[in-house]
JSON list of N, CA and C in Angstrom, two decimals:
[
{"chain": "A", "resi": 1, "resn": "MET", "atom": "N", "xyz": [93.06, 85.36, 105.15]},
{"chain": "A", "resi": 1, "resn": "MET", "atom": "CA", "xyz": [93.88, 86.54, 105.06]},
{"chain": "A", "resi": 1, "resn": "MET", "atom": "C", "xyz": [93.40, 87.55, 106.10]},
{"chain": "A", "resi": 2, "resn": "SER", "atom": "N", "xyz": [94.31, 88.28, 106.64]},
{"chain": "A", "resi": 2, "resn": "SER", "atom": "CA", "xyz": [93.99, 89.25, 107.68]},
{"chain": "A", "resi": 2, "resn": "SER", "atom": "C", "xyz": [93.23, 90.43, 107.10]},
{"chain": "A", "resi": 3, "resn": "ALA", "atom": "N", "xyz": [92.41, 91.05, 107.93]},
{"chain": "A", "resi": 3, "resn": "ALA", "atom": "CA", "xyz": [91.62, 92.20, 107.48]},
{"chain": "A", "resi": 3, "resn": "ALA", "atom": "C", "xyz": [92.51, 93.41, 107.19]},
{"chain": "A", "resi": 4, "resn": "LEU", "atom": "N", "xyz": [93.72, 93.41, 107.69]},
{"chain": "A", "resi": 4, "resn": "LEU", "atom": "CA", "xyz": [94.61, 94.55, 107.44]},
{"chain": "A", "resi": 4, "resn": "LEU", "atom": "C", "xyz": [95.20, 94.52, 106.04]},
{"chain": "A", "resi": 5, "resn": "PHE", "atom": "N", "xyz": [95.31, 93.34, 105.46]},
{"chain": "A", "resi": 5, "resn": "PHE", "atom": "CA", "xyz": [95.95, 93.22, 104.15]},
{"chain": "A", "resi": 5, "resn": "PHE", "atom": "C", "xyz": [94.96, 93.13, 103.01]},
{"chain": "A", "resi": 6, "resn": "ASN", "atom": "N", "xyz": [93.70, 92.88, 103.30]},
{"chain": "A", "resi": 6, "resn": "ASN", "atom": "CA", "xyz": [92.67, 92.83, 102.28]},
{"chain": "A", "resi": 6, "resn": "ASN", "atom": "C", "xyz": [91.86, 94.12, 102.39]},
{"chain": "A", "resi": 7, "resn": "PHE", "atom": "N", "xyz": [91.85, 94.92, 101.32]},
{"chain": "A", "resi": 7, "resn": "PHE", "atom": "CA", "xyz": [91.25, 96.24, 101.37]},
{"chain": "A", "resi": 7, "resn": "PHE", "atom": "C", "xyz": [89.75, 96.18, 101.63]},
{"chain": "A", "resi": 8, "resn": "GLN", "atom": "N", "xyz": [89.06, 95.23, 101.01]},
{"chain": "A", "resi": 8, "resn": "GLN", "atom": "CA", "xyz": [87.62, 95.11, 101.21]},
{"chain": "A", "resi": 8, "resn": "GLN", "atom": "C", "xyz": [87.29, 94.72, 102.64]},
{"chain": "A", "resi": 9, "resn": "SER", "atom": "N", "xyz": [88.09, 93.85, 103.22]},
{"chain": "A", "resi": 9, "resn": "SER", "atom": "CA", "xyz": [87.86, 93.46, 104.62]},
{"chain": "A", "resi": 9, "resn": "SER", "atom": "C", "xyz": [88.16, 94.62, 105.56]},
{"chain": "A", "resi": 10, "resn": "LEU", "atom": "N", "xyz": [89.17, 95.41, 105.24]},
{"chain": "A", "resi": 10, "resn": "LEU", "atom": "CA", "xyz": [89.48, 96.59, 106.05]},
{"chain": "A", "resi": 10, "resn": "LEU", "atom": "C", "xyz": [88.33, 97.59, 106.02]},
{"chain": "A", "resi": 11, "resn": "LEU", "atom": "N", "xyz": [87.75, 97.82, 104.85]},
{"chain": "A", "resi": 11, "resn": "LEU", "atom": "CA", "xyz": [86.59, 98.71, 104.75]},
{"chain": "A", "resi": 11, "resn": "LEU", "atom": "C", "xyz": [85.40, 98.17, 105.53]},
{"chain": "A", "resi": 12, "resn": "LEU", "atom": "N", "xyz": [85.21, 96.86, 105.49]},
{"chain": "A", "resi": 12, "resn": "LEU", "atom": "CA", "xyz": [84.12, 96.24, 106.24]},
{"chain": "A", "resi": 12, "resn": "LEU", "atom": "C", "xyz": [84.31, 96.42, 107.74]},
{"chain": "A", "resi": 13, "resn": "VAL", "atom": "N", "xyz": [85.52, 96.25, 108.22]},
{"chain": "A", "resi": 13, "resn": "VAL", "atom": "CA", "xyz": [85.80, 96.42, 109.65]},
{"chain": "A", "resi": 13, "resn": "VAL", "atom": "C", "xyz": [85.58, 97.87, 110.06]},
{"chain": "A", "resi": 14, "resn": "ILE", "atom": "N", "xyz": [85.98, 98.82, 109.24]},
{"chain": "A", "resi": 14, "resn": "ILE", "atom": "CA", "xyz": [85.78, 100.23, 109.55]},
{"chain": "A", "resi": 14, "resn": "ILE", "atom": "C", "xyz": [84.29, 100.57, 109.58]},
{"chain": "A", "resi": 15, "resn": "LEU", "atom": "N", "xyz": [83.52, 100.06, 108.61]},
{"chain": "A", "resi": 15, "resn": "LEU", "atom": "CA", "xyz": [82.08, 100.32, 108.60]},
{"chain": "A", "resi": 15, "resn": "LEU", "atom": "C", "xyz": [81.40, 99.71, 109.82]},
{"chain": "A", "resi": 16, "resn": "LEU", "atom": "N", "xyz": [81.79, 98.50, 110.19]},
{"chain": "A", "resi": 16, "resn": "LEU", "atom": "CA", "xyz": [81.20, 97.88, 111.37]},
{"chain": "A", "resi": 16, "resn": "LEU", "atom": "C", "xyz": [81.58, 98.64, 112.64]},
{"chain": "A", "resi": 17, "resn": "LEU", "atom": "N", "xyz": [82.79, 99.16, 112.71]},
{"chain": "A", "resi": 17, "resn": "LEU", "atom": "CA", "xyz": [83.21, 99.96, 113.86]},
{"chain": "A", "resi": 17, "resn": "LEU", "atom": "C", "xyz": [82.36, 101.22, 113.97]},
{"chain": "A", "resi": 18, "resn": "ILE", "atom": "N", "xyz": [82.14, 101.89, 112.85]},
{"chain": "A", "resi": 18, "resn": "ILE", "atom": "CA", "xyz": [81.35, 103.12, 112.85]},
{"chain": "A", "resi": 18, "resn": "ILE", "atom": "C", "xyz": [79.91, 102.83, 113.26]},
{"chain": "A", "resi": 19, "resn": "CYS", "atom": "N", "xyz": [79.32, 101.78, 112.69]},
{"chain": "A", "resi": 19, "resn": "CYS", "atom": "CA", "xyz": [77.93, 101.46, 113.01]},
{"chain": "A", "resi": 19, "resn": "CYS", "atom": "C", "xyz": [77.77, 101.02, 114.46]},
{"chain": "A", "resi": 20, "resn": "THR", "atom": "N", "xyz": [78.70, 100.22, 114.96]},
{"chain": "A", "resi": 20, "resn": "THR", "atom": "CA", "xyz": [78.62, 99.76, 116.34]},
{"chain": "A", "resi": 20, "resn": "THR", "atom": "C", "xyz": [78.82, 100.90, 117.33]},
{"chain": "A", "resi": 21, "resn": "ALA", "atom": "N", "xyz": [79.78, 101.77, 117.04]},
{"chain": "A", "resi": 21, "resn": "ALA", "atom": "CA", "xyz": [80.03, 102.90, 117.94]},
{"chain": "A", "resi": 21, "resn": "ALA", "atom": "C", "xyz": [78.85, 103.87, 117.96]},
{"chain": "A", "resi": 22, "resn": "THR", "atom": "N", "xyz": [78.21, 104.07, 116.82]},
{"chain": "A", "resi": 22, "resn": "THR", "atom": "CA", "xyz": [77.06, 104.96, 116.76]},
{"chain": "A", "resi": 22, "resn": "THR", "atom": "C", "xyz": [75.90, 104.39, 117.58]},
{"chain": "A", "resi": 23, "resn": "TYR", "atom": "N", "xyz": [75.67, 103.08, 117.45]},
{"chain": "A", "resi": 23, "resn": "TYR", "atom": "CA", "xyz": [74.61, 102.44, 118.23]},
{"chain": "A", "resi": 23, "resn": "TYR", "atom": "C", "xyz": [74.93, 102.51, 119.73]},
{"chain": "A", "resi": 24, "resn": "ALA", "atom": "N", "xyz": [76.16, 102.23, 120.09]},
{"chain": "A", "resi": 24, "resn": "ALA", "atom": "CA", "xyz": [76.54, 102.26, 121.50]},
{"chain": "A", "resi": 24, "resn": "ALA", "atom": "C", "xyz": [76.41, 103.67, 122.07]},
{"chain": "A", "resi": 25, "resn": "HIS", "atom": "N", "xyz": [76.70, 104.68, 121.26]},
{"chain": "A", "resi": 25, "resn": "HIS", "atom": "CA", "xyz": [76.57, 106.06, 121.73]},
{"chain": "A", "resi": 25, "resn": "HIS", "atom": "C", "xyz": [75.10, 106.42, 121.97]},
{"chain": "A", "resi": 26, "resn": "GLN", "atom": "N", "xyz": [74.19, 105.86, 121.18]},
{"chain": "A", "resi": 26, "resn": "GLN", "atom": "CA", "xyz": [72.77, 106.11, 121.39]},
{"chain": "A", "resi": 26, "resn": "GLN", "atom": "C", "xyz": [72.26, 105.42, 122.65]},
{"chain": "A", "resi": 27, "resn": "VAL", "atom": "N", "xyz": [72.83, 104.25, 122.97]},
{"chain": "A", "resi": 27, "resn": "VAL", "atom": "CA", "xyz": [72.37, 103.48, 124.12]},
{"chain": "A", "resi": 27, "resn": "VAL", "atom": "C", "xyz": [72.98, 104.00, 125.42]},
{"chain": "A", "resi": 28, "resn": "ILE", "atom": "N", "xyz": [74.30, 104.22, 125.42]},
{"chain": "A", "resi": 28, "resn": "ILE", "atom": "CA", "xyz": [75.00, 104.66, 126.63]},
{"chain": "A", "resi": 28, "resn": "ILE", "atom": "C", "xyz": [75.86, 105.88, 126.32]},
{"chain": "A", "resi": 29, "resn": "PRO", "atom": "N", "xyz": [75.24, 107.05, 126.15]},
{"chain": "A", "resi": 29, "resn": "PRO", "atom": "CA", "xyz": [76.02, 108.24, 125.78]},
{"chain": "A", "resi": 29, "resn": "PRO", "atom": "C", "xyz": [76.98, 108.72, 126.85]},
{"chain": "A", "resi": 30, "resn": "ALA", "atom": "N", "xyz": [76.66, 108.49, 128.11]},
{"chain": "A", "resi": 30, "resn": "ALA", "atom": "CA", "xyz": [77.53, 108.99, 129.18]},
{"chain": "A", "resi": 30, "resn": "ALA", "atom": "C", "xyz": [78.89, 108.31, 129.14]},
{"chain": "A", "resi": 31, "resn": "MET", "atom": "N", "xyz": [78.91, 107.02, 128.88]},
{"chain": "A", "resi": 31, "resn": "MET", "atom": "CA", "xyz": [80.18, 106.30, 128.83]},
{"chain": "A", "resi": 31, "resn": "MET", "atom": "C", "xyz": [81.02, 106.73, 127.62]},
{"chain": "A", "resi": 32, "resn": "MET", "atom": "N", "xyz": [80.34, 106.95, 126.49]},
{"chain": "A", "resi": 32, "resn": "MET", "atom": "CA", "xyz": [81.07, 107.34, 125.29]},
{"chain": "A", "resi": 32, "resn": "MET", "atom": "C", "xyz": [81.62, 108.76, 125.41]},
{"chain": "A", "resi": 33, "resn": "ASN", "atom": "N", "xyz": [80.86, 109.67, 126.01]},
{"chain": "A", "resi": 33, "resn": "ASN", "atom": "CA", "xyz": [81.32, 111.05, 126.15]},
{"chain": "A", "resi": 33, "resn": "ASN", "atom": "C", "xyz": [82.42, 111.18, 127.20]},
{"chain": "A", "resi": 34, "resn": "ARG", "atom": "N", "xyz": [82.44, 110.29, 128.15]},
{"chain": "A", "resi": 34, "resn": "ARG", "atom": "CA", "xyz": [83.47, 110.33, 129.19]},
{"chain": "A", "resi": 34, "resn": "ARG", "atom": "C", "xyz": [84.83, 109.92, 128.64]},
{"chain": "A", "resi": 35, "resn": "ASN", "atom": "N", "xyz": [84.86, 109.06, 127.64]},
{"chain": "A", "resi": 35, "resn": "ASN", "atom": "CA", "xyz": [86.11, 108.53, 127.08]},
{"chain": "A", "resi": 35, "resn": "ASN", "atom": "C", "xyz": [86.42, 109.19, 125.74]},
{"chain": "A", "resi": 36, "resn": "ARG", "atom": "N", "xyz": [86.52, 110.51, 125.72]},
{"chain": "A", "resi": 36, "resn": "ARG", "atom": "CA", "xyz": [86.80, 111.22, 124.47]},
{"chain": "A", "resi": 36, "resn": "ARG", "atom": "C", "xyz": [88.27, 111.15, 124.08]},
{"chain": "A", "resi": 37, "resn": "HIS", "atom": "N", "xyz": [89.14, 111.02, 125.03]},
{"chain": "A", "resi": 37, "resn": "HIS", "atom": "CA", "xyz": [90.57, 111.06, 124.76]},
{"chain": "A", "resi": 37, "resn": "HIS", "atom": "C", "xyz": [91.18, 109.69, 125.01]},
{"chain": "A", "resi": 38, "resn": "GLY", "atom": "N", "xyz": [92.32, 109.46, 124.39]},
{"chain": "A", "resi": 38, "resn": "GLY", "atom": "CA", "xyz": [93.00, 108.19, 124.58]},
{"chain": "A", "resi": 38, "resn": "GLY", "atom": "C", "xyz": [92.57, 107.16, 123.56]},
{"chain": "A", "resi": 39, "resn": "VAL", "atom": "N", "xyz": [92.81, 105.91, 123.90]},
{"chain": "A", "resi": 39, "resn": "VAL", "atom": "CA", "xyz": [92.52, 104.81, 122.97]},
{"chain": "A", "resi": 39, "resn": "VAL", "atom": "C", "xyz": [91.01, 104.68, 122.75]},
{"chain": "A", "resi": 40, "resn": "LEU", "atom": "N", "xyz": [90.23, 104.84, 123.79]},
{"chain": "A", "resi": 40, "resn": "LEU", "atom": "CA", "xyz": [88.77, 104.71, 123.65]},
{"chain": "A", "resi": 40, "resn": "LEU", "atom": "C", "xyz": [88.16, 105.90, 122.92]},
{"chain": "A", "resi": 41, "resn": "GLY", "atom": "N", "xyz": [88.94, 106.93, 122.67]},
{"chain": "A", "resi": 41, "resn": "GLY", "atom": "CA", "xyz": [88.47, 108.07, 121.90]},
{"chain": "A", "resi": 41, "resn": "GLY", "atom": "C", "xyz": [88.19, 107.71, 120.46]},
{"chain": "A", "resi": 42, "resn": "ILE", "atom": "N", "xyz": [88.76, 106.62, 119.99]},
{"chain": "A", "resi": 42, "resn": "ILE", "atom": "CA", "xyz": [88.50, 106.14, 118.63]},
{"chain": "A", "resi": 42, "resn": "ILE", "atom": "C", "xyz": [87.02, 105.82, 118.47]},
{"chain": "A", "resi": 43, "resn": "PHE", "atom": "N", "xyz": [86.42, 105.21, 119.50]},
{"chain": "A", "resi": 43, "resn": "PHE", "atom": "CA", "xyz": [85.00, 104.88, 119.44]},
{"chain": "A", "resi": 43, "resn": "PHE", "atom": "C", "xyz": [84.14, 106.13, 119.46]},
{"chain": "A", "resi": 44, "resn": "TRP", "atom": "N", "xyz": [84.55, 107.13, 120.23]},
{"chain": "A", "resi": 44, "resn": "TRP", "atom": "CA", "xyz": [83.81, 108.39, 120.26]},
{"chain": "A", "resi": 44, "resn": "TRP", "atom": "C", "xyz": [83.86, 109.08, 118.89]},
{"chain": "A", "resi": 45, "resn": "LYS", "atom": "N", "xyz": [85.03, 109.06, 118.27]},
{"chain": "A", "resi": 45, "resn": "LYS", "atom": "CA", "xyz": [85.17, 109.67, 116.94]},
{"chain": "A", "resi": 45, "resn": "LYS", "atom": "C", "xyz": [84.38, 108.90, 115.89]},
{"chain": "A", "resi": 46, "resn": "ALA", "atom": "N", "xyz": [84.37, 107.58, 116.00]},
{"chain": "A", "resi": 46, "resn": "ALA", "atom": "CA", "xyz": [83.59, 106.77, 115.06]},
{"chain": "A", "resi": 46, "resn": "ALA", "atom": "C", "xyz": [82.10, 107.03, 115.25]},
{"chain": "A", "resi": 47, "resn": "ALA", "atom": "N", "xyz": [81.67, 107.23, 116.49]},
{"chain": "A", "resi": 47, "resn": "ALA", "atom": "CA", "xyz": [80.26, 107.56, 116.74]},
{"chain": "A", "resi": 47, "resn": "ALA", "atom": "C", "xyz": [79.90, 108.91, 116.14]},
{"chain": "A", "resi": 48, "resn": "ARG", "atom": "N", "xyz": [80.79, 109.87, 116.23]},
{"chain": "A", "resi": 48, "resn": "ARG", "atom": "CA", "xyz": [80.54, 111.18, 115.62]},
{"chain": "A", "resi": 48, "resn": "ARG", "atom": "C", "xyz": [80.43, 111.07, 114.10]},
{"chain": "A", "resi": 49, "resn": "ILE", "atom": "N", "xyz": [81.29, 110.27, 113.50]},
{"chain": "A", "resi": 49, "resn": "ILE", "atom": "CA", "xyz": [81.22, 110.06, 112.05]},
{"chain": "A", "resi": 49, "resn": "ILE", "atom": "C", "xyz": [79.89, 109.42, 111.69]},
{"chain": "A", "resi": 50, "resn": "GLY", "atom": "N", "xyz": [79.48, 108.43, 112.45]},
{"chain": "A", "resi": 50, "resn": "GLY", "atom": "CA", "xyz": [78.22, 107.74, 112.18]},
{"chain": "A", "resi": 50, "resn": "GLY", "atom": "C", "xyz": [77.00, 108.64, 112.36]},
{"chain": "A", "resi": 51, "resn": "GLU", "atom": "N", "xyz": [77.05, 109.55, 113.32]},
{"chain": "A", "resi": 51, "resn": "GLU", "atom": "CA", "xyz": [75.93, 110.45, 113.54]},
{"chain": "A", "resi": 51, "resn": "GLU", "atom": "C", "xyz": [75.85, 111.53, 112.48]},
{"chain": "A", "resi": 52, "resn": "ARG", "atom": "N", "xyz": [76.97, 112.10, 112.13]},
{"chain": "A", "resi": 52, "resn": "ARG", "atom": "CA", "xyz": [76.96, 113.25, 111.21]},
{"chain": "A", "resi": 52, "resn": "ARG", "atom": "C", "xyz": [76.89, 112.83, 109.75]},
{"chain": "A", "resi": 53, "resn": "LEU", "atom": "N", "xyz": [77.44, 111.69, 109.42]},
{"chain": "A", "resi": 53, "resn": "LEU", "atom": "CA", "xyz": [77.45, 111.23, 108.03]},
{"chain": "A", "resi": 53, "resn": "LEU", "atom": "C", "xyz": [76.60, 109.98, 107.85]},
{"chain": "A", "resi": 54, "resn": "SER", "atom": "N", "xyz": [75.51, 109.87, 108.60]},
{"chain": "A", "resi": 54, "resn": "SER", "atom": "CA", "xyz": [74.73, 108.64, 108.59]},
{"chain": "A", "resi": 54, "resn": "SER", "atom": "C", "xyz": [74.15, 108.26, 107.22]},
{"chain": "A", "resi": 55, "resn": "PRO", "atom": "N", "xyz": [73.71, 109.19, 106.38]},
{"chain": "A", "resi": 55, "resn": "PRO", "atom": "CA", "xyz": [73.23, 108.76, 105.06]},
{"chain": "A", "resi": 55, "resn": "PRO", "atom": "C", "xyz": [74.34, 108.14, 104.22]},
{"chain": "A", "resi": 56, "resn": "TYR", "atom": "N", "xyz": [75.52, 108.71, 104.29]},
{"chain": "A", "resi": 56, "resn": "TYR", "atom": "CA", "xyz": [76.64, 108.18, 103.51]},
{"chain": "A", "resi": 56, "resn": "TYR", "atom": "C", "xyz": [77.13, 106.84, 104.06]},
{"chain": "A", "resi": 57, "resn": "VAL", "atom": "N", "xyz": [77.12, 106.72, 105.37]},
{"chain": "A", "resi": 57, "resn": "VAL", "atom": "CA", "xyz": [77.53, 105.45, 105.98]},
{"chain": "A", "resi": 57, "resn": "VAL", "atom": "C", "xyz": [76.54, 104.36, 105.63]},
{"chain": "A", "resi": 58, "resn": "SER", "atom": "N", "xyz": [75.26, 104.66, 105.64]},
{"chain": "A", "resi": 58, "resn": "SER", "atom": "CA", "xyz": [74.26, 103.64, 105.30]},
{"chain": "A", "resi": 58, "resn": "SER", "atom": "C", "xyz": [74.35, 103.25, 103.83]},
{"chain": "A", "resi": 59, "resn": "ILE", "atom": "N", "xyz": [74.63, 104.20, 102.96]},
{"chain": "A", "resi": 59, "resn": "ILE", "atom": "CA", "xyz": [74.82, 103.87, 101.54]},
{"chain": "A", "resi": 59, "resn": "ILE", "atom": "C", "xyz": [76.03, 102.98, 101.37]},
{"chain": "A", "resi": 60, "resn": "CYS", "atom": "N", "xyz": [77.11, 103.28, 102.09]},
{"chain": "A", "resi": 60, "resn": "CYS", "atom": "CA", "xyz": [78.31, 102.45, 102.02]},
{"chain": "A", "resi": 60, "resn": "CYS", "atom": "C", "xyz": [78.04, 101.04, 102.55]},
{"chain": "A", "resi": 61, "resn": "CYS", "atom": "N", "xyz": [77.21, 100.92, 103.58]},
{"chain": "A", "resi": 61, "resn": "CYS", "atom": "CA", "xyz": [76.86, 99.59, 104.10]},
{"chain": "A", "resi": 61, "resn": "CYS", "atom": "C", "xyz": [76.07, 98.79, 103.08]},
{"chain": "A", "resi": 62, "resn": "VAL", "atom": "N", "xyz": [75.14, 99.43, 102.38]},
{"chain": "A", "resi": 62, "resn": "VAL", "atom": "CA", "xyz": [74.36, 98.74, 101.35]},
{"chain": "A", "resi": 62, "resn": "VAL", "atom": "C", "xyz": [75.26, 98.32, 100.19]},
{"chain": "A", "resi": 63, "resn": "ILE", "atom": "N", "xyz": [76.14, 99.19, 99.77]},
{"chain": "A", "resi": 63, "resn": "ILE", "atom": "CA", "xyz": [77.06, 98.85, 98.68]},
{"chain": "A", "resi": 63, "resn": "ILE", "atom": "C", "xyz": [77.98, 97.70, 99.10]},
{"chain": "A", "resi": 64, "resn": "MET", "atom": "N", "xyz": [78.45, 97.72, 100.33]},
{"chain": "A", "resi": 64, "resn": "MET", "atom": "CA", "xyz": [79.31, 96.64, 100.82]},
{"chain": "A", "resi": 64, "resn": "MET", "atom": "C", "xyz": [78.54, 95.34, 100.88]},
{"chain": "A", "resi": 65, "resn": "ALA", "atom": "N", "xyz": [77.27, 95.39, 101.28]},
{"chain": "A", "resi": 65, "resn": "ALA", "atom": "CA", "xyz": [76.46, 94.18, 101.35]},
{"chain": "A", "resi": 65, "resn": "ALA", "atom": "C", "xyz": [76.28, 93.57, 99.94]},
{"chain": "A", "resi": 66, "resn": "PHE", "atom": "N", "xyz": [75.98, 94.41, 98.95]},
{"chain": "A", "resi": 66, "resn": "PHE", "atom": "CA", "xyz": [75.84, 93.90, 97.60]},
{"chain": "A", "resi": 66, "resn": "PHE", "atom": "C", "xyz": [77.15, 93.33, 97.06]},
{"chain": "A", "resi": 67, "resn": "SER", "atom": "N", "xyz": [78.25, 93.98, 97.38]},
{"chain": "A", "resi": 67, "resn": "SER", "atom": "CA", "xyz": [79.53, 93.47, 96.89]},
{"chain": "A", "resi": 67, "resn": "SER", "atom": "C", "xyz": [79.90, 92.15, 97.55]},
{"chain": "A", "resi": 68, "resn": "LEU", "atom": "N", "xyz": [79.50, 91.96, 98.81]},
{"chain": "A", "resi": 68, "resn": "LEU", "atom": "CA", "xyz": [79.76, 90.68, 99.48]},
{"chain": "A", "resi": 68, "resn": "LEU", "atom": "C", "xyz": [78.85, 89.58, 98.98]},
{"chain": "A", "resi": 69, "resn": "PHE", "atom": "N", "xyz": [77.60, 89.93, 98.61]},
{"chain": "A", "resi": 69, "resn": "PHE", "atom": "CA", "xyz": [76.68, 88.92, 98.10]},
{"chain": "A", "resi": 69, "resn": "PHE", "atom": "C", "xyz": [77.05, 88.47, 96.70]},
{"chain": "A", "resi": 70, "resn": "THR", "atom": "N", "xyz": [77.66, 89.33, 95.92]},
{"chain": "A", "resi": 70, "resn": "THR", "atom": "CA", "xyz": [77.99, 88.98, 94.54]},
{"chain": "A", "resi": 70, "resn": "THR", "atom": "C", "xyz": [79.27, 88.15, 94.44]},
{"chain": "A", "resi": 71, "resn": "GLN", "atom": "N", "xyz": [79.97, 87.99, 95.51]},
{"chain": "A", "resi": 71, "resn": "GLN", "atom": "CA", "xyz": [81.21, 87.21, 95.45]},
{"chain": "A", "resi": 71, "resn": "GLN", "atom": "C", "xyz": [80.95, 85.75, 95.48]}
]
């Protein structure tokens, strides 16, 4: 089933996007800051979410991991 139609898979994709964008912003900040607008601006916004809400994102990742292990 596609990740768009399964809610748990959609949440997993969003969490992975946020975590990946935050890591990429720490490694190559110049490239992420240069692409603030347009389609690549989604990654910049996801990096901002990951930086500012990192405790909540990490808790969500742990909860998602437990829910995937219990299936």
